[in-house]
Coordinates of C-alpha atoms in Angstrom, one line a residue:
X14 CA 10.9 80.0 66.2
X15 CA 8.7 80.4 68.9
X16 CA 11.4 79.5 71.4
X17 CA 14.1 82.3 70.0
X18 CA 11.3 84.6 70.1
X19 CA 11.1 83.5 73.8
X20 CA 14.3 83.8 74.6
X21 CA 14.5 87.6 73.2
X22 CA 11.9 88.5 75.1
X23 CA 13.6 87.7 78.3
X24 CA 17.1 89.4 77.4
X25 CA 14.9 92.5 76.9
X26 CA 13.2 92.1 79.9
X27 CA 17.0 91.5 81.7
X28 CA 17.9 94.9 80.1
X29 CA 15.1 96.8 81.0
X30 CA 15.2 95.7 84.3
X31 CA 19.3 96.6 84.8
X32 CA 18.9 100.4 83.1
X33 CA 16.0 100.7 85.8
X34 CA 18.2 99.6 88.6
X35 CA 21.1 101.8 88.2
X36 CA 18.8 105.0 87.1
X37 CA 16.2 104.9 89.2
X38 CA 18.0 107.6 91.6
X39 CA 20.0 110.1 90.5
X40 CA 22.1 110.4 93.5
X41 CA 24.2 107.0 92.3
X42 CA 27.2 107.9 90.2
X43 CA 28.1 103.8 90.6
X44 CA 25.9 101.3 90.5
X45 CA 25.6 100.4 93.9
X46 CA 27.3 102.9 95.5
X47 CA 25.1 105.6 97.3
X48 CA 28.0 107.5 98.6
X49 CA 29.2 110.9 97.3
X50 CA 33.3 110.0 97.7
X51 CA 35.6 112.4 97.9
X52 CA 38.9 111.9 96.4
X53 CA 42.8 113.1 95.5
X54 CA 43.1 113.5 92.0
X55 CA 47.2 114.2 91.9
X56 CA 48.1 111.7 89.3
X57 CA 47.5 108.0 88.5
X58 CA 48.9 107.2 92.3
X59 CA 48.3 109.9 94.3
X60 CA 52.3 110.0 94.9
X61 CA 54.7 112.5 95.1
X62 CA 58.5 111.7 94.8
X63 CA 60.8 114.5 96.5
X64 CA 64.2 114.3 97.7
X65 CA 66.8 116.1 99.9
X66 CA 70.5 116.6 99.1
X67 CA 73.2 116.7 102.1
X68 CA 76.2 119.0 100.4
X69 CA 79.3 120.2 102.0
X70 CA 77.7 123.9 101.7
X71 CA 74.3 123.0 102.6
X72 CA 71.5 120.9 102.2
X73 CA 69.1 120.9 98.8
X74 CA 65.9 120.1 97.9
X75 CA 62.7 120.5 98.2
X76 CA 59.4 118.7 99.7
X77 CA 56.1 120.3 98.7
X78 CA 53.4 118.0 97.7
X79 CA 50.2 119.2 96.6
X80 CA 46.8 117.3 96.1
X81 CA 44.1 118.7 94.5
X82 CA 40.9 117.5 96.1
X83 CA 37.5 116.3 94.5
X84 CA 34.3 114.9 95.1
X85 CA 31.9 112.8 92.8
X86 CA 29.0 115.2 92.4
X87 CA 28.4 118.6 93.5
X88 CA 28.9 118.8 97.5
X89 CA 25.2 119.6 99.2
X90 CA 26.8 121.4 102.0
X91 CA 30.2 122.9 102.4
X92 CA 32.6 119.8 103.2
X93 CA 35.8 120.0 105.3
X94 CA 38.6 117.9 104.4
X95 CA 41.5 116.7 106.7
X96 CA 44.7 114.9 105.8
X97 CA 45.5 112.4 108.6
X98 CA 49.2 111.0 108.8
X99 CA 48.7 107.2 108.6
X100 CA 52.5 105.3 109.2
X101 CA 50.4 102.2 109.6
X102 CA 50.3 102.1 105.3
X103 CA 54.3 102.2 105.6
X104 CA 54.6 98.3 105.6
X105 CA 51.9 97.6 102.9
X106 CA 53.4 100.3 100.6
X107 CA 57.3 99.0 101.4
X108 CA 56.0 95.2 100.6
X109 CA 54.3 96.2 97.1
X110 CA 57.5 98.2 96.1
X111 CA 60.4 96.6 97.3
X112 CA 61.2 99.7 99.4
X113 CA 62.4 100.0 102.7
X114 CA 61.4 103.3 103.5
X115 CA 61.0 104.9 107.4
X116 CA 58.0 107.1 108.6
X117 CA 59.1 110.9 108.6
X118 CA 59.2 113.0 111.5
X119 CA 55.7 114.0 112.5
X120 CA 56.4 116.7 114.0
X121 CA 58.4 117.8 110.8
X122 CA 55.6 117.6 108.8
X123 CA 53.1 120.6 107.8
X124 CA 49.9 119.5 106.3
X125 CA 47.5 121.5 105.1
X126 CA 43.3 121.0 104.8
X127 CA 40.8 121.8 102.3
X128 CA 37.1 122.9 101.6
X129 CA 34.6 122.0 99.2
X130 CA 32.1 125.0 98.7
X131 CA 28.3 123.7 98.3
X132 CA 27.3 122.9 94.8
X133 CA 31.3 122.8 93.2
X134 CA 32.9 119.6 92.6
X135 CA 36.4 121.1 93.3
X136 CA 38.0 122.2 96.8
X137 CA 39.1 125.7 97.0
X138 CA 42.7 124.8 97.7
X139 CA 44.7 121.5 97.6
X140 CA 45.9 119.5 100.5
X141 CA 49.5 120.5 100.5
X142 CA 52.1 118.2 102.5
X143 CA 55.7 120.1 103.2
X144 CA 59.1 119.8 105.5
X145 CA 61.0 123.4 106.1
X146 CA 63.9 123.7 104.9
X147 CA 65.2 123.9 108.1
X148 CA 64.8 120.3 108.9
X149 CA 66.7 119.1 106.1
X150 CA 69.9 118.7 108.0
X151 CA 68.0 115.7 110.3
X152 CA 66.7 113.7 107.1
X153 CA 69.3 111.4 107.4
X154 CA 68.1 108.0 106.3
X155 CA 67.9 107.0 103.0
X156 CA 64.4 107.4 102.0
X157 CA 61.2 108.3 104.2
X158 CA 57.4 108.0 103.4
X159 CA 54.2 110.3 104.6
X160 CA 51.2 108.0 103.8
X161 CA 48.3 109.7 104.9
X162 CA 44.1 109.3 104.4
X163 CA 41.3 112.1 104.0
X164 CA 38.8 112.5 106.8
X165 CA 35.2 114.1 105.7
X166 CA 32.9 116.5 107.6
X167 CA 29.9 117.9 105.7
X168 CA 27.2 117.4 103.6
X169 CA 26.6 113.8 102.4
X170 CA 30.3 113.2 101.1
X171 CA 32.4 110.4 102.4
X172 CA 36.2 109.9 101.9
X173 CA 36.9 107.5 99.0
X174 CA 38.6 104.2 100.6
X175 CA 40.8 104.1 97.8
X176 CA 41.7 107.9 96.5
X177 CA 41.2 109.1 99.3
X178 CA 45.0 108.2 100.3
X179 CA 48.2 110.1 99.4
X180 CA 51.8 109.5 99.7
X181 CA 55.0 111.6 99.7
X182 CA 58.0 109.7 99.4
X183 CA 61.6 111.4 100.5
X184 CA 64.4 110.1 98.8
X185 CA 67.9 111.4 100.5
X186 CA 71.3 111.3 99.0
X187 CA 74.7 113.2 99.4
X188 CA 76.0 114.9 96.5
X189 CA 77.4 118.2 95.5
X190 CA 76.4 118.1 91.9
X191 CA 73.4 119.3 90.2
X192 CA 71.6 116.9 88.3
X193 CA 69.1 119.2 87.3
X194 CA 70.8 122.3 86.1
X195 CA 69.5 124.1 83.6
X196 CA 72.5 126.9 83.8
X197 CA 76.1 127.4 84.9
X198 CA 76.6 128.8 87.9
X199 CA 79.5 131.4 88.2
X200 CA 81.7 131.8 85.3
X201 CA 83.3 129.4 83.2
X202 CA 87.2 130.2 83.4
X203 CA 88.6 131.3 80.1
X204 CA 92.2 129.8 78.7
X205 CA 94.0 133.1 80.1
X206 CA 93.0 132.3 83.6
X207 CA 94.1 129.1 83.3
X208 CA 97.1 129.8 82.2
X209 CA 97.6 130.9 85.8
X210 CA 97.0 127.7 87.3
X211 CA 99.9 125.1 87.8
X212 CA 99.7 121.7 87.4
X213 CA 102.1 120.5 90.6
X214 CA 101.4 116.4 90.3
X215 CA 101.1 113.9 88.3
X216 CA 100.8 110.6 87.3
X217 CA 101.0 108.7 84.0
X218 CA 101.2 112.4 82.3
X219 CA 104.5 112.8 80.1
X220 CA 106.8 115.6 82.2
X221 CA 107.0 117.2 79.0
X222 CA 103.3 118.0 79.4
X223 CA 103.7 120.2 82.6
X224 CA 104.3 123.3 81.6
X225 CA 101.7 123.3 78.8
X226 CA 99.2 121.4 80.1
X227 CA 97.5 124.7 81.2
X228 CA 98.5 126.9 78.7
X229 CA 94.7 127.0 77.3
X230 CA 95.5 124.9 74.0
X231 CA 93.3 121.9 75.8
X232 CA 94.6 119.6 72.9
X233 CA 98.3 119.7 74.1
X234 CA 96.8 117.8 77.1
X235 CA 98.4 114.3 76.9
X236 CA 98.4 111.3 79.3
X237 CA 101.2 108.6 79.1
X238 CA 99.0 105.5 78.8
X239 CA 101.2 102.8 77.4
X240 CA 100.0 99.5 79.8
X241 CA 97.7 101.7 81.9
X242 CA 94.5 102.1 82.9
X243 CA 94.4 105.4 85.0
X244 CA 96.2 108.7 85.4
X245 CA 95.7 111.6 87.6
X246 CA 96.8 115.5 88.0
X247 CA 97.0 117.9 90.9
X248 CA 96.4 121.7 89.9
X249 CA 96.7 124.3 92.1
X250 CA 94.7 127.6 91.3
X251 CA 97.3 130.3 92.8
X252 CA 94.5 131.6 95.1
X253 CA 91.4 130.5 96.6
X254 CA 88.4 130.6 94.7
X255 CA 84.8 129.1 95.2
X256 CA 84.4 125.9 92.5
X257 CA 80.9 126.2 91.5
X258 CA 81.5 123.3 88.6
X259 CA 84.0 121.6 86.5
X260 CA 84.3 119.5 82.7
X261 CA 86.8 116.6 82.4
X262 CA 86.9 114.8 78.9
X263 CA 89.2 112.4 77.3
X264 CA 88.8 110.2 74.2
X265 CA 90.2 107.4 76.2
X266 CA 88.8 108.0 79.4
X267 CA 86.2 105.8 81.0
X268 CA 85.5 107.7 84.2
X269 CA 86.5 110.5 85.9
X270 CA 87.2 111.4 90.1
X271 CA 87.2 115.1 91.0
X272 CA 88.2 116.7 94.0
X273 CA 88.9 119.8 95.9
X274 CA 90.9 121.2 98.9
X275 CA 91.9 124.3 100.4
X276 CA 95.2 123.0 102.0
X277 CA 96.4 120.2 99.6
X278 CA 96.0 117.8 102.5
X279 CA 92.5 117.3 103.4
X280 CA 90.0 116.5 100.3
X281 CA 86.6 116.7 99.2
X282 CA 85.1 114.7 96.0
X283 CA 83.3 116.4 94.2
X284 CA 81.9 112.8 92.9
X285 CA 82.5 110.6 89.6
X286 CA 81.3 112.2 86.5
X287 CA 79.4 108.8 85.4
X288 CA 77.3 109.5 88.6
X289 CA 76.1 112.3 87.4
X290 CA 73.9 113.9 85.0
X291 CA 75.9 116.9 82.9
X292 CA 74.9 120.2 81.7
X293 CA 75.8 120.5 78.0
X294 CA 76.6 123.5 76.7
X295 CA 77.8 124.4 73.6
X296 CA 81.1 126.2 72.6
X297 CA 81.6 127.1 68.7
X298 CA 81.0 123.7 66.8
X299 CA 81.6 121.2 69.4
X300 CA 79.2 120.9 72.9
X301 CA 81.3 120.5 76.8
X302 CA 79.6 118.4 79.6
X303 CA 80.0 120.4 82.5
X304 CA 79.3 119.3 85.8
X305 CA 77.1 121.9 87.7
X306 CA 77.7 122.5 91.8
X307 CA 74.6 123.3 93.8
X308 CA 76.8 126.2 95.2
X309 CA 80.5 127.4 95.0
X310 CA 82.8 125.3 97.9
X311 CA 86.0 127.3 99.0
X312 CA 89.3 125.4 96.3
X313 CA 92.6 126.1 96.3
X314 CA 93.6 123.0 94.9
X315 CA 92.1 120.6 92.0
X316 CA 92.9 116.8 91.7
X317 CA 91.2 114.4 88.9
X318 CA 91.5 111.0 88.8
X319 CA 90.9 109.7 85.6
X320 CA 90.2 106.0 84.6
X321 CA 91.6 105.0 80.9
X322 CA 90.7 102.4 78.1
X323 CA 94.2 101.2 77.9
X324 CA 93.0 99.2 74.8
X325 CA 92.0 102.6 73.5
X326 CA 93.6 103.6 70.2
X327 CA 96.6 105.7 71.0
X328 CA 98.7 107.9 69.3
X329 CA 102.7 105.8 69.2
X330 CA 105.4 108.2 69.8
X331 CA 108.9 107.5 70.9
X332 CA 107.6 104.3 71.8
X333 CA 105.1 105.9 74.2
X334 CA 101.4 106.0 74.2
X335 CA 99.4 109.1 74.4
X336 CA 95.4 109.6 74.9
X337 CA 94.6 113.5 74.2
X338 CA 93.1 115.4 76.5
X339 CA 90.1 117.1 75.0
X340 CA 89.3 119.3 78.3
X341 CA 89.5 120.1 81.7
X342 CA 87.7 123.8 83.3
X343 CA 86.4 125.2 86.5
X344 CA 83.4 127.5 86.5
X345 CA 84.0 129.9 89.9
X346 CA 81.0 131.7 91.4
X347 CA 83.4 134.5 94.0

């Protein structure tokens, strides 16, 4: 008994003597650690993801990071803080996530500083990290990274080795569609105007078709599949208009190419629909995909590509097969 009473005695004593040692100043916010940090409090990384998108009508985007800035306890003196580019983090952040990413153009780069008012816990402003807009045309590689550390002046505070760092990371890509649409742009074509286009190609689409295939009864669309696995159509629109987004759907269709000229020589894709992310909108009881355009490109002339199931069920007629076309549409934004 006696020895279990001895052995309390000195886990109290342990405890005592710990709660002392971490509360004897009040300055300490971890045990150990004198310093008043100052840190960015963005999210769990400190990471912002942007990207850039090189279009035939211009480039899209936007980079516009901003990190709110903090320090452990309230600042004894007003405190400056500076965000420092540091490329020398590009390696170490490329080897922990399989990235290969470049170090922006510096002199590209506008980067903002901050101040923490005596006795607030909270700068004033956060440190923001942008590219113009006009500088989007020379982001040409595929991904860039602005790593860059907080330097402190003022009071007692010191930057935080670890928070104190931020990173924006630029991914680049060419595309003309939208992924993040949250509207049409323009106005979606009605069966009347369409009824003015011409369908002047083909290819695995039954000649009978032709003449009604843009007559605005989308069912009557029909693709002669028997033993294939793609088809394709040419339309031209009478005049020039500017394309600011298109549906294509088939029952039978896997994927789908679309693209756009002006003199039915030269032409521009407009991408495959399974790259892309569509806008779905909703027309009576059923819903179209539509494929949104960052902005209308100058068309006279429409060809899809269109890659079939050929194992698809199909309608037997006259020995042929068929695969309904549910849709195809233009939104123009003239």
């Amino acid at each position: 008994m006696q020895n279990i009473k001895y052995i309390l005695m000195i886990l109290l004593g342990l405890t005592t003597i710990a709660f002392t040692s971490c509360s004897d100043s009040e300055t300490y916010d971890v045990c150990g650690n004198p310093n008043n940090l100052v840190y960015l409090s963005a999210n769990s990384t400190n990471t912002f993801n942007c990207a850039v998108v090189h279009t035939p009508v211009g480039d899209f985007g936007d980079i516009d990071a901003k990190f709110p800035v903090k320090i452990q306890r309230a600042a004894t003196a007003n405190t400056e803080v500076k965000a420092v580019i540091d490329n020398s983090l590009i390696d170490t952040y490329n080897t922990a996530h399989n990235t290969t990413y470049v170090a922006a153009p510096e002199n590209m780069v506008n980067i903002t500083s901050a101040t923490i008012l005596r006795d607030t816990i909270s700068a004033m402003d956060s440190i923001e990290v942008s590219i113009d807009k006009t500088n989007f045309s020379s982001l040409n590689e595929e991904g860039y990274l602005i790593p860059f550390r907080l330097e402190v002046s003022g009071g007692d505070a010191k930057a935080s080795e670890e928070r104190g760092v931020g990173y924006v990371v630029i991914k680049t890509l060419k595309s003309i569609v939208n992924d993040y649409s949250t509207k049409l742009l323009g106005t979606e074509q009605s069966n009347d105007v369409a009824k003015t286009w011409t369908c002047i190609a083909a290819t695995n689409l039954d000649k009978d078709q032709y003449s009604s295939m843009l007559d605005g009864d989308y069912s009557s669309w029909s693709f002669l599949t028997k033993n294939s696995s793609a088809a394709s159509f040419t339309v031209d629109l009478g005049a020039t208009h500017k394309v600011s987004g298109f549906m294509v759907s088939c029952a039978m269709m896997t994927n789908a190419e679309v693209l756009i000229s002006t003199d039915g020589n030269a032409w521009t894709s407009l991408g495959f629909v399974n790259d892309h992310k569509p806008l779905e909108t909703q027309s009576g009881w059923y819903s179209i995909d539509w494929y949104v355009l960052y902005a209308g490109v100058p068309t006279r002339y429409v060809k899809v590509n269109v890659t079939l199931d050929p194992n698809h069920w199909y309608w037997e007629y006259f020995d042929w097969g068929y695969a309904t076309m549910d849709g195809f549409g233009l939104c123009f934004d003239d």
